[in-house]
Coordinates of C-alpha atoms in Angstrom, one line a residue:
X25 CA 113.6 85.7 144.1
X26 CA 113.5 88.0 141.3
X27 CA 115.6 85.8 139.1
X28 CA 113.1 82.7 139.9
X29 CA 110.0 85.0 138.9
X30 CA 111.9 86.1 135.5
X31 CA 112.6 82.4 135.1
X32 CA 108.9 81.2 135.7
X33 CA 107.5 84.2 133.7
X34 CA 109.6 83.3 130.4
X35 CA 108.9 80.0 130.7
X36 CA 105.5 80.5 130.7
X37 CA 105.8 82.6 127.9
X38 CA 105.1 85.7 129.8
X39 CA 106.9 89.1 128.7
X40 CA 108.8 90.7 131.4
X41 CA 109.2 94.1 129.3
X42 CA 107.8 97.0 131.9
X43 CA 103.7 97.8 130.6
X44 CA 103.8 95.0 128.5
X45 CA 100.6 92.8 127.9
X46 CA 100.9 89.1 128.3
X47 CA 103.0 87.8 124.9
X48 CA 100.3 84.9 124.7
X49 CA 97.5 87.5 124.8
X50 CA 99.5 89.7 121.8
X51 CA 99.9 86.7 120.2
X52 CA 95.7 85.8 120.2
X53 CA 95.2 89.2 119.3
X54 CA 97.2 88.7 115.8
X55 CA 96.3 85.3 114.9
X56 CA 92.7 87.1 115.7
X57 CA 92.9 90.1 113.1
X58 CA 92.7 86.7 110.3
X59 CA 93.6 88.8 107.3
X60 CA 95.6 91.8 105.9
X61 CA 96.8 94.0 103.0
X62 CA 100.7 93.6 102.6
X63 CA 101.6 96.8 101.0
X64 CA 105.3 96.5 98.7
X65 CA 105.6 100.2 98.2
X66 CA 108.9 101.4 97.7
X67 CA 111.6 102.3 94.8
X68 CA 110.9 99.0 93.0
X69 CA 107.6 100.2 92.3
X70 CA 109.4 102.2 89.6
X71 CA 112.1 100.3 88.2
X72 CA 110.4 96.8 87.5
X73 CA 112.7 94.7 89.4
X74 CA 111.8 93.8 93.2
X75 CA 116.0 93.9 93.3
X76 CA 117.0 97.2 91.8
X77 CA 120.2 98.6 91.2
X78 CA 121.1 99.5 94.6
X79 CA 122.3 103.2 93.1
X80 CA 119.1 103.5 92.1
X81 CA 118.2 107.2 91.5
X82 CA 115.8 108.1 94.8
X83 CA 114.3 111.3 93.1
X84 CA 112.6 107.9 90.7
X85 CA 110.4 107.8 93.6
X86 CA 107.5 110.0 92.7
X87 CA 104.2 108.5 93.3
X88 CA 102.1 111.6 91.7
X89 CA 98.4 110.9 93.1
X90 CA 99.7 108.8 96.2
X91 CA 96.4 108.2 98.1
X92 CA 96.4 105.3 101.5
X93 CA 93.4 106.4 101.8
X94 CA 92.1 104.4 98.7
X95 CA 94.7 102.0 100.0
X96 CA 92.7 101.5 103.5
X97 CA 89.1 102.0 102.0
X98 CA 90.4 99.0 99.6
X99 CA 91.5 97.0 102.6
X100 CA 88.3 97.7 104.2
X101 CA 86.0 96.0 101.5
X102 CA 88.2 92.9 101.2
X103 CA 87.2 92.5 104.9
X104 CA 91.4 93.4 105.9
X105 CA 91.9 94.3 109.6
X106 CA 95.3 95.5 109.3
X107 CA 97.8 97.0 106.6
X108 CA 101.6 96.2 106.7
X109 CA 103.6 98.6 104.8
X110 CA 107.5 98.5 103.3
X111 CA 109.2 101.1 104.8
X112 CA 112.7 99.9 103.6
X113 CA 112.8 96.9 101.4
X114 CA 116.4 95.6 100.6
X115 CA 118.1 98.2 98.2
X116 CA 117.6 101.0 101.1
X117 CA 115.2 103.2 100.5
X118 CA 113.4 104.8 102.9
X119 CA 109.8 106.5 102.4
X120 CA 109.6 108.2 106.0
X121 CA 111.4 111.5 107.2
X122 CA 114.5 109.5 108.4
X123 CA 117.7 111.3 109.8
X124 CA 119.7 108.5 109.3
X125 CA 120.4 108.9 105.8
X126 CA 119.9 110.8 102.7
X127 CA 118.6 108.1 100.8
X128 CA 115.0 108.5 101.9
X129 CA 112.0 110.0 100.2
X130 CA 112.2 113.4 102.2
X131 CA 115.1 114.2 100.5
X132 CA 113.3 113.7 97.2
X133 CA 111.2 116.2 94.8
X134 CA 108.1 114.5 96.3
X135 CA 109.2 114.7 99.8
X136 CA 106.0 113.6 101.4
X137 CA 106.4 110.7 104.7
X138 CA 104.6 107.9 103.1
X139 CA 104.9 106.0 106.6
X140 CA 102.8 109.3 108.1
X141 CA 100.4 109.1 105.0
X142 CA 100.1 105.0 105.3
X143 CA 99.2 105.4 109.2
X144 CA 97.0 107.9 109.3
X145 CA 94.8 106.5 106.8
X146 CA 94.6 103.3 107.8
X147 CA 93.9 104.1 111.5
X148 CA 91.0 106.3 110.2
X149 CA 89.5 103.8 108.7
X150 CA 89.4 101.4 112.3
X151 CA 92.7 99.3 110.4
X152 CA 95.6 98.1 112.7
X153 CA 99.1 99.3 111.6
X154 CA 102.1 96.8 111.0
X155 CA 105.7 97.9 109.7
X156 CA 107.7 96.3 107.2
X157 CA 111.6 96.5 107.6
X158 CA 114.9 95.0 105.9
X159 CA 117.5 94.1 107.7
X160 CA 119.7 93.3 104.5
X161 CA 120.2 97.1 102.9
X162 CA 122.4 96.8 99.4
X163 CA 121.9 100.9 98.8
X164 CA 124.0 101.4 102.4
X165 CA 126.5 98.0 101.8
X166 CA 124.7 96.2 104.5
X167 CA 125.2 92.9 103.8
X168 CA 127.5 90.3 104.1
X169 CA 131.0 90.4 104.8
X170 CA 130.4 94.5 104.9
X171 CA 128.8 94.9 108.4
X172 CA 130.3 96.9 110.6
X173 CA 129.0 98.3 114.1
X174 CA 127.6 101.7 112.3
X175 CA 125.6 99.5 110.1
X176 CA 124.1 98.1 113.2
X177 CA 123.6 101.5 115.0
X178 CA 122.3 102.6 111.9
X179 CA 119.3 100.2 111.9
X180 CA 118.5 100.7 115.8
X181 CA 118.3 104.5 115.1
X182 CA 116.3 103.6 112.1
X183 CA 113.6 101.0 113.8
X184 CA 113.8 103.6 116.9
X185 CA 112.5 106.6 114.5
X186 CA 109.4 103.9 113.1
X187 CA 108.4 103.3 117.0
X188 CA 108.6 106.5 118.3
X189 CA 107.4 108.9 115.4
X190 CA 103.8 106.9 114.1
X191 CA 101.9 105.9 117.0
X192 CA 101.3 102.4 118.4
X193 CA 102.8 99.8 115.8
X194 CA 101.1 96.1 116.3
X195 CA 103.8 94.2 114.7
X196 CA 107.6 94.9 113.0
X197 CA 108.0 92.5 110.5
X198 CA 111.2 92.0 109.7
X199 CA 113.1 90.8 106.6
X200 CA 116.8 90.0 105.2
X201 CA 118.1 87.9 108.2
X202 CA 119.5 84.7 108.7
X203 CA 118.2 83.5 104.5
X204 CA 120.0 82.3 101.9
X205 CA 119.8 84.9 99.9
X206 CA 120.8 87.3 102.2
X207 CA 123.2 85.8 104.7
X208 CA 123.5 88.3 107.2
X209 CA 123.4 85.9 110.8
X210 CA 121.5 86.9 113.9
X211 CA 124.6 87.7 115.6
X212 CA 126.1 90.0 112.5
X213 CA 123.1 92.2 113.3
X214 CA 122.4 91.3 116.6
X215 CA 118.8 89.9 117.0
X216 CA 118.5 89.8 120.4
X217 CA 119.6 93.8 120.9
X218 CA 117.0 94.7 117.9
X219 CA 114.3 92.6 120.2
X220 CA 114.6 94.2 123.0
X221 CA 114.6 97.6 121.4
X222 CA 111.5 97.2 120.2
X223 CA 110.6 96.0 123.3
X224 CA 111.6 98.8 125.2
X225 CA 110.1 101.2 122.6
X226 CA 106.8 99.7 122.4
X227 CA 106.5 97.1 124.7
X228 CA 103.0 95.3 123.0
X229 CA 105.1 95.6 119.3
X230 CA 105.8 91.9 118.2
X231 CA 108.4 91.3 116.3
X232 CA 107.8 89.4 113.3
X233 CA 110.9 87.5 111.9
X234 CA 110.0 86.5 108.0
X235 CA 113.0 84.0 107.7
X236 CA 111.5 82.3 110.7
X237 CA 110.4 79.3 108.8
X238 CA 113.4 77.4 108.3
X239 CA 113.1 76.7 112.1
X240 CA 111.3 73.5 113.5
X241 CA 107.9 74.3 113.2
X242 CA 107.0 73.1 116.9
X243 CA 108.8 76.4 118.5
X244 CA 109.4 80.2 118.2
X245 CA 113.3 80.5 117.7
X246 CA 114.0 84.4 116.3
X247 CA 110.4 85.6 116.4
X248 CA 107.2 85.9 118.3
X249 CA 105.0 84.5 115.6
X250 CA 105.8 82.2 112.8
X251 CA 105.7 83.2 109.0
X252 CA 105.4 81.1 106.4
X253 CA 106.0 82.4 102.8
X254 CA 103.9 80.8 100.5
X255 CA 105.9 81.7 97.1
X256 CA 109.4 81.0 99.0
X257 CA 108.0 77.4 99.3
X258 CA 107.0 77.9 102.7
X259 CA 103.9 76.0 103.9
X260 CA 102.3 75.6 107.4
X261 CA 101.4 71.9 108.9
X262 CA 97.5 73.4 108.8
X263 CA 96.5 69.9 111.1
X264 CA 99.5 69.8 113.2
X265 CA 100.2 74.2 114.0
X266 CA 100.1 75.2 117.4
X267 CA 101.9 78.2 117.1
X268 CA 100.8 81.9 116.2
X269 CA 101.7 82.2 112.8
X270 CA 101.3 84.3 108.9
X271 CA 101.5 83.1 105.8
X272 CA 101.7 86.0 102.8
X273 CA 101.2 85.4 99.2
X274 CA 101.3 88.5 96.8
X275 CA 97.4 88.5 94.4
X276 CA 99.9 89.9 91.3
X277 CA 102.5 87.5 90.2
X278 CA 105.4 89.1 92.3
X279 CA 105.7 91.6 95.0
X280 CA 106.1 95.4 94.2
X281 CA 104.2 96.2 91.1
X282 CA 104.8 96.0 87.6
X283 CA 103.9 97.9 84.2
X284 CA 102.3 94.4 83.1
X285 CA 100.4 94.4 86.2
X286 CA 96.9 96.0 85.2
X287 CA 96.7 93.8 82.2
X288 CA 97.2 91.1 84.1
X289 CA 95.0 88.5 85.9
X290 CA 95.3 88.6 89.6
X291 CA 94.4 86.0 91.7
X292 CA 91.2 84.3 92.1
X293 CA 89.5 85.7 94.7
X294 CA 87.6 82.2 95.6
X295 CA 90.7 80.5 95.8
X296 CA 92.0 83.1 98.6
X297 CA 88.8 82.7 100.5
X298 CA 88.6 78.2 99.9
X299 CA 92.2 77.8 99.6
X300 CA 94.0 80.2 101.9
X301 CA 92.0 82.0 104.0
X302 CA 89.6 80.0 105.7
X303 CA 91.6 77.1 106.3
X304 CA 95.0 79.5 107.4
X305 CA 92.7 81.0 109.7
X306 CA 91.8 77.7 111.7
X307 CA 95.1 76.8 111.7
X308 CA 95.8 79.7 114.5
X309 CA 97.3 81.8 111.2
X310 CA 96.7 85.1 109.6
X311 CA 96.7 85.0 106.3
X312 CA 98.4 88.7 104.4
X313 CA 97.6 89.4 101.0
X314 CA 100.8 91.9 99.4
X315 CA 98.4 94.4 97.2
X316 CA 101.0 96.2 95.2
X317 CA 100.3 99.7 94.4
X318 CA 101.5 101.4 90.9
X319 CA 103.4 104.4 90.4
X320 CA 100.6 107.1 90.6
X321 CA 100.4 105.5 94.2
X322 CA 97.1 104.5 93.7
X323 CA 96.0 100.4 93.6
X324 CA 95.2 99.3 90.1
X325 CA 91.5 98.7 88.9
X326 CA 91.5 94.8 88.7
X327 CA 93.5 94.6 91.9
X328 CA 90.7 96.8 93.6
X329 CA 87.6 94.5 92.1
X330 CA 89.1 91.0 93.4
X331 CA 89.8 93.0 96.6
X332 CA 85.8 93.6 96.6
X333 CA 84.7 90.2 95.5
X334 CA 87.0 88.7 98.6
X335 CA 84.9 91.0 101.1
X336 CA 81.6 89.5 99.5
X337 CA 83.2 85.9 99.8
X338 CA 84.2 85.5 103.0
X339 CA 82.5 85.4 106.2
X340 CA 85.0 86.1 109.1
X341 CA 85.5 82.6 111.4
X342 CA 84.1 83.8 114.5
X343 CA 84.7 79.6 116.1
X344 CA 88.2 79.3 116.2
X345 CA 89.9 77.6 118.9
X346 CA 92.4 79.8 121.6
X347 CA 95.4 79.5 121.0
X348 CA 97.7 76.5 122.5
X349 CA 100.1 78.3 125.4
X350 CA 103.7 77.8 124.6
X351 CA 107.4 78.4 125.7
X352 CA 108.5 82.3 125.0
X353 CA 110.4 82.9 121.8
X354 CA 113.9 82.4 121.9
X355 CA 115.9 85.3 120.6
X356 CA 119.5 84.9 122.0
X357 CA 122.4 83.9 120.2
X358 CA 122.8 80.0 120.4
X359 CA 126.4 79.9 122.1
X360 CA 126.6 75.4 121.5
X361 CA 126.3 76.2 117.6
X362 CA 129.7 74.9 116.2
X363 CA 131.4 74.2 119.3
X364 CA 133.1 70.6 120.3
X365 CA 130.8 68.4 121.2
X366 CA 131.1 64.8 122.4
X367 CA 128.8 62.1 122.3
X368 CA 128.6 58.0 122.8
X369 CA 128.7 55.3 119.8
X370 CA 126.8 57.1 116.9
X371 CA 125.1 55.4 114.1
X372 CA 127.3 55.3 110.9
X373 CA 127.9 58.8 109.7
X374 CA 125.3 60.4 111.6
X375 CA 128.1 61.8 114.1
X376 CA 127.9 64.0 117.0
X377 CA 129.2 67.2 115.1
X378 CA 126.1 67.2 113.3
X379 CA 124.1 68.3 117.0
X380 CA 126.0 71.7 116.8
X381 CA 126.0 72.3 113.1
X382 CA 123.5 75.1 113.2
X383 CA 121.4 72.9 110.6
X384 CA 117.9 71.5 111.9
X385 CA 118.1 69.3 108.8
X386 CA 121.0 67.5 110.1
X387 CA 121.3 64.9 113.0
X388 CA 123.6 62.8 115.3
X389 CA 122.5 59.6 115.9
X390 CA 122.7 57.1 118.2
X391 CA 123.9 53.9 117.4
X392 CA 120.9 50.9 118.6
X393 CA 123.4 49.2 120.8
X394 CA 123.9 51.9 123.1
X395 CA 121.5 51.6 126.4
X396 CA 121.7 54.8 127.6
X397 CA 122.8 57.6 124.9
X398 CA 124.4 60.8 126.2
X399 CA 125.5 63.9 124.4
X400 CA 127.6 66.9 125.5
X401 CA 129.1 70.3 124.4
X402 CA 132.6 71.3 125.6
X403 CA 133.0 74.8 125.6
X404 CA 137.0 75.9 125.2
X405 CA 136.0 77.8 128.7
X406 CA 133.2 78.1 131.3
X407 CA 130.2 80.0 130.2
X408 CA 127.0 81.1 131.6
X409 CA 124.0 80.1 130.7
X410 CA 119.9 79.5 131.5
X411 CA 118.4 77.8 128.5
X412 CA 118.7 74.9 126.7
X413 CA 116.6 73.7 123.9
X414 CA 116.7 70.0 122.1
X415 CA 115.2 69.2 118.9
X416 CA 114.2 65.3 119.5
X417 CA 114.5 64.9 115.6
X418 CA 112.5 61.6 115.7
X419 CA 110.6 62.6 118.8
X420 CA 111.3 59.5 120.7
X421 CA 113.1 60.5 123.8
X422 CA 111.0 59.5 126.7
X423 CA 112.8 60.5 130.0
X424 CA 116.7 62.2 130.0
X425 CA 118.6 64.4 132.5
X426 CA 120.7 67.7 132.4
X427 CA 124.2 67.5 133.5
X428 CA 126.7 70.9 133.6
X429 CA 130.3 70.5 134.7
X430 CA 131.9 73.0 136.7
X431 CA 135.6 72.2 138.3
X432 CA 135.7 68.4 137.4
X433 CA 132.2 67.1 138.8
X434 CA 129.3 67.1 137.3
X435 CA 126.4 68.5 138.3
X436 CA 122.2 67.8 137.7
X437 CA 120.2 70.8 136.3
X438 CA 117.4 68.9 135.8
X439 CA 115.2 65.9 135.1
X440 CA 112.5 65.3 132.7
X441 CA 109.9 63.8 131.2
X442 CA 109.0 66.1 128.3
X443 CA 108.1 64.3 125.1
X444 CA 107.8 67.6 122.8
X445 CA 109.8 67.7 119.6
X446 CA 111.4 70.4 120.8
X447 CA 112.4 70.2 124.4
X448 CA 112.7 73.7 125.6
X449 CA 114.4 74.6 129.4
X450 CA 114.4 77.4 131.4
X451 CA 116.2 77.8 134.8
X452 CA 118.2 79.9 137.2
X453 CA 121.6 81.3 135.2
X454 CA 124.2 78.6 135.9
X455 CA 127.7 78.0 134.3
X456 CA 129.8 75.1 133.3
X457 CA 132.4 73.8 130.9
X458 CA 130.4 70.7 129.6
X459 CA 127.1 70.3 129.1
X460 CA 125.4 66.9 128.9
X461 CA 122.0 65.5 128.1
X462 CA 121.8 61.6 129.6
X463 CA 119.3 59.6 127.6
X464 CA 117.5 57.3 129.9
X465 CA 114.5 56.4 128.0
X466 CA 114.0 56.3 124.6
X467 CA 111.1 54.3 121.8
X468 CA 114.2 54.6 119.4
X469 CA 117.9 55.4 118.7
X470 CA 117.4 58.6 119.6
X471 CA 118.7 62.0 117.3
X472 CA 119.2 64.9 118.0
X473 CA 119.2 67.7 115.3
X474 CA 120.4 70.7 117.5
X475 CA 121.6 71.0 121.3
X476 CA 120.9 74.6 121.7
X477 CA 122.2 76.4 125.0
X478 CA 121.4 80.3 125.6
X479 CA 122.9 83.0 128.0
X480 CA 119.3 85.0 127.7
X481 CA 118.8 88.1 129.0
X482 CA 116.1 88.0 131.6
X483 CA 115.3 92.0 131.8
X484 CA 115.1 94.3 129.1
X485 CA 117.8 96.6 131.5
X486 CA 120.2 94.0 131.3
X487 CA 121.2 93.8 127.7
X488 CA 123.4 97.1 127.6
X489 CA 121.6 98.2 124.1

């Protein structure tokens, strides 16, 4: 019975995690806050690079005047709900009183917890506190080809010192996985262990993945809400979103600040309010600014006064829509991604390998003469599993079934009907050699992008982190 109410609860998109509010109710509440200050505060601020050397010299980091006070008051008359602030950005460094490493601004001549500083002035002014945090870490040789298991103990003690020591955290956003520029996979630093970590530490954190994008757009894989960034090329579907979602865009010209920076124009307030904003907002997605403070630790003048003229613009949208319900995230490693896989007459080159690439942008294909279309992954042994999710790539697939092997017969897990994009299951844990989807129905030669299947922990107690 338990396992059947674990079952019904994810499906519904209902977090299991003990004192937990409903994820769907977590996820209102964000797409809800409409706008916030993105803070890049770290040792780029003083080297003019976003990517410094990763040797960089930490005692650089001494931000004379700091004051997140001015940072929050700022925020406050741009009409900001929330602050997110970099606590580590890629080359390492971190600015709170870490015991995990001496590269951290404690161990500085400033020596002052910025992370304390940043949450304690923001929460005074009535603000919401978000966390920024990079997976990828140059300064500590995290990254690729490099990780070893320290590495990944390293960055659970690391994210366990942010949730524990500062009070309740609405959101970890988190950086450096699974993009091209930093290549470290979900399973190198183990995404699902990280998720349930936070999970267990704060139960209504969400956790913000900010590669997320290069994922279909109809469904959560690797995060609870979707991020789009805007200078990365990233873009929401405004009409066609149903999913919580951010989209960031820095007002300078890049993210951490620069000495060209208070010379500089910044962007144009009306734009942000016409262009990005309002419209974001509707689209069930908050919209965060990066504000990039200078090396005094103070927010430059022109930065401050189109921070002011946003507040008198915009008029916060008090008619949105709720949001749409959907399936829960799905955060476990995908164990069909490059294994065999088997399939009837495809179309051309469009060949069954491509359903287990690991690439949404590739397909198998069937070929028009086949009737009824089947696909399956043969794993090298039997493995459990309770998930399966099927990116329709040309949404056509009308009416299919669910078949698992186990001893030489086949077996049906299911029936359906579903018409989504993305085709998402949830069931009791079964196992099986093969697994096969039977296309009975179908408006086209159906494709199929990726045949995902996931062993997913169904309690926070079971994942052994």
């Amino acid at each position: 019975m338990k396992t059947k109410l674990i079952a019904l609860a994810a499906a519904l998109g209902i977090c299991t995690f003990a004192g937990a509010k409903d994820l769907h109710r977590l996820q209102q509440e964000f797409v809800d806050l409409q706008f916030g200050m993105f803070i890049h505060f770290n040792i780029p601020t003083f080297v003019d690079h976003d990517w410094p050397d990763p040797d960089t010299d930490a005692a650089l980091f001494n931000p004379a005047k700091l004051d997140c006070s001015q940072w929050a008051r700022a925020a406050k008359t741009a009409g900001m709900t929330y602050g997110c602030l970099t606590t580590k950005h890629h080359s390492g460094f971190c600015i709170w009183d870490t015991k995990t490493t001496d590269y951290a601004v404690t161990r500085t001549p400033f020596r002052r917890d910025v992370v304390r500083e940043y949450v304690d002035a923001f929460r005074r002014e009535g603000l919401q506190v978000m966390l920024y945090y990079s997976i990828l870490d140059t300064h500590h040789r995290l990254r690729p080809g490099y990780i070893t298991r320290a590495h990944v103990d390293m960055v659970k003690a690391q994210i366990t010192e942010l949730l524990t020591g500062y009070g309740p955290v609405a959101a970890l956003v988190i950086d450096g996985w699974d993009a091209p520029w930093s290549r470290i996979s979900y399973t190198d630093i183990p995404f699902d262990e990280i998720y349930r970590l936070v999970k267990r530490l704060q139960p209504d954190c969400l956790v913000m993945d900010l590669n997320a994008a290069k994922y279909p757009a109809e469904a959560l894989f690797y995060t609870d809400i979707k991020s789009y960034e805007q200078n990365a090329g990233q873009h929401i579907e405004r009409e066609a979103n149903r999913l919580p979602a951010l989209s960031c865009l820095p007002l300078n010209g890049s993210w951490f600040w620069k000495t060209s920076f208070p010379a500089e124009a910044v962007k144009d307030p009306a734009a942000l309010v016409r262009d990005h904003i309002v419209p974001l907002n509707r689209a069930y997605c908050n919209f965060i600014l990066n504000v990039a403070p200078n090396r005094d630790g103070l927010i430059d003048d022109n930065a401050l006064a189109a921070l002011r003229e946003t507040g008198r613009l915009r008029t916060p949208d008090a008619t949105r829509t709720p949001l749409p319900h959907g399936p829960a995230p799905l955060v476990s490693p995908n164990i069909a991604a490059r294994q065999p896989v088997n399939a009837s007459w495809s179309d051309d080159m469009m060949i069954m390998d491509f359903a287990t690439d690991d690439n949404f942008r590739t397909s198998w294909r069937s070929n028009p003469e086949v009737a009824r279309p089947w696909l399956e992954i043969d794993f090298p042994r039997a493995r459990h599993f309770n998930a399966v999710a099927i990116y329709d790539t040309r949404q056509c697939i009308r009416a299919y079934r669910l078949l698992v092997e186990r001893d030489g017969e086949w077996h049906t897990l299911l029936t359906s009907t579903d018409g989504s994009k993305v085709k998402i299951h949830r069931f009791d844990r079964t196992f099986g050699t093969r697994v096969r989807i039977v296309i009975d129905e179908a408006t086209l030669p159906p494709a199929i992008a990726e045949f995902c299947i996931y062993d997913e922990a169904t309690d926070d107690a079971e994942d052994g982190v």
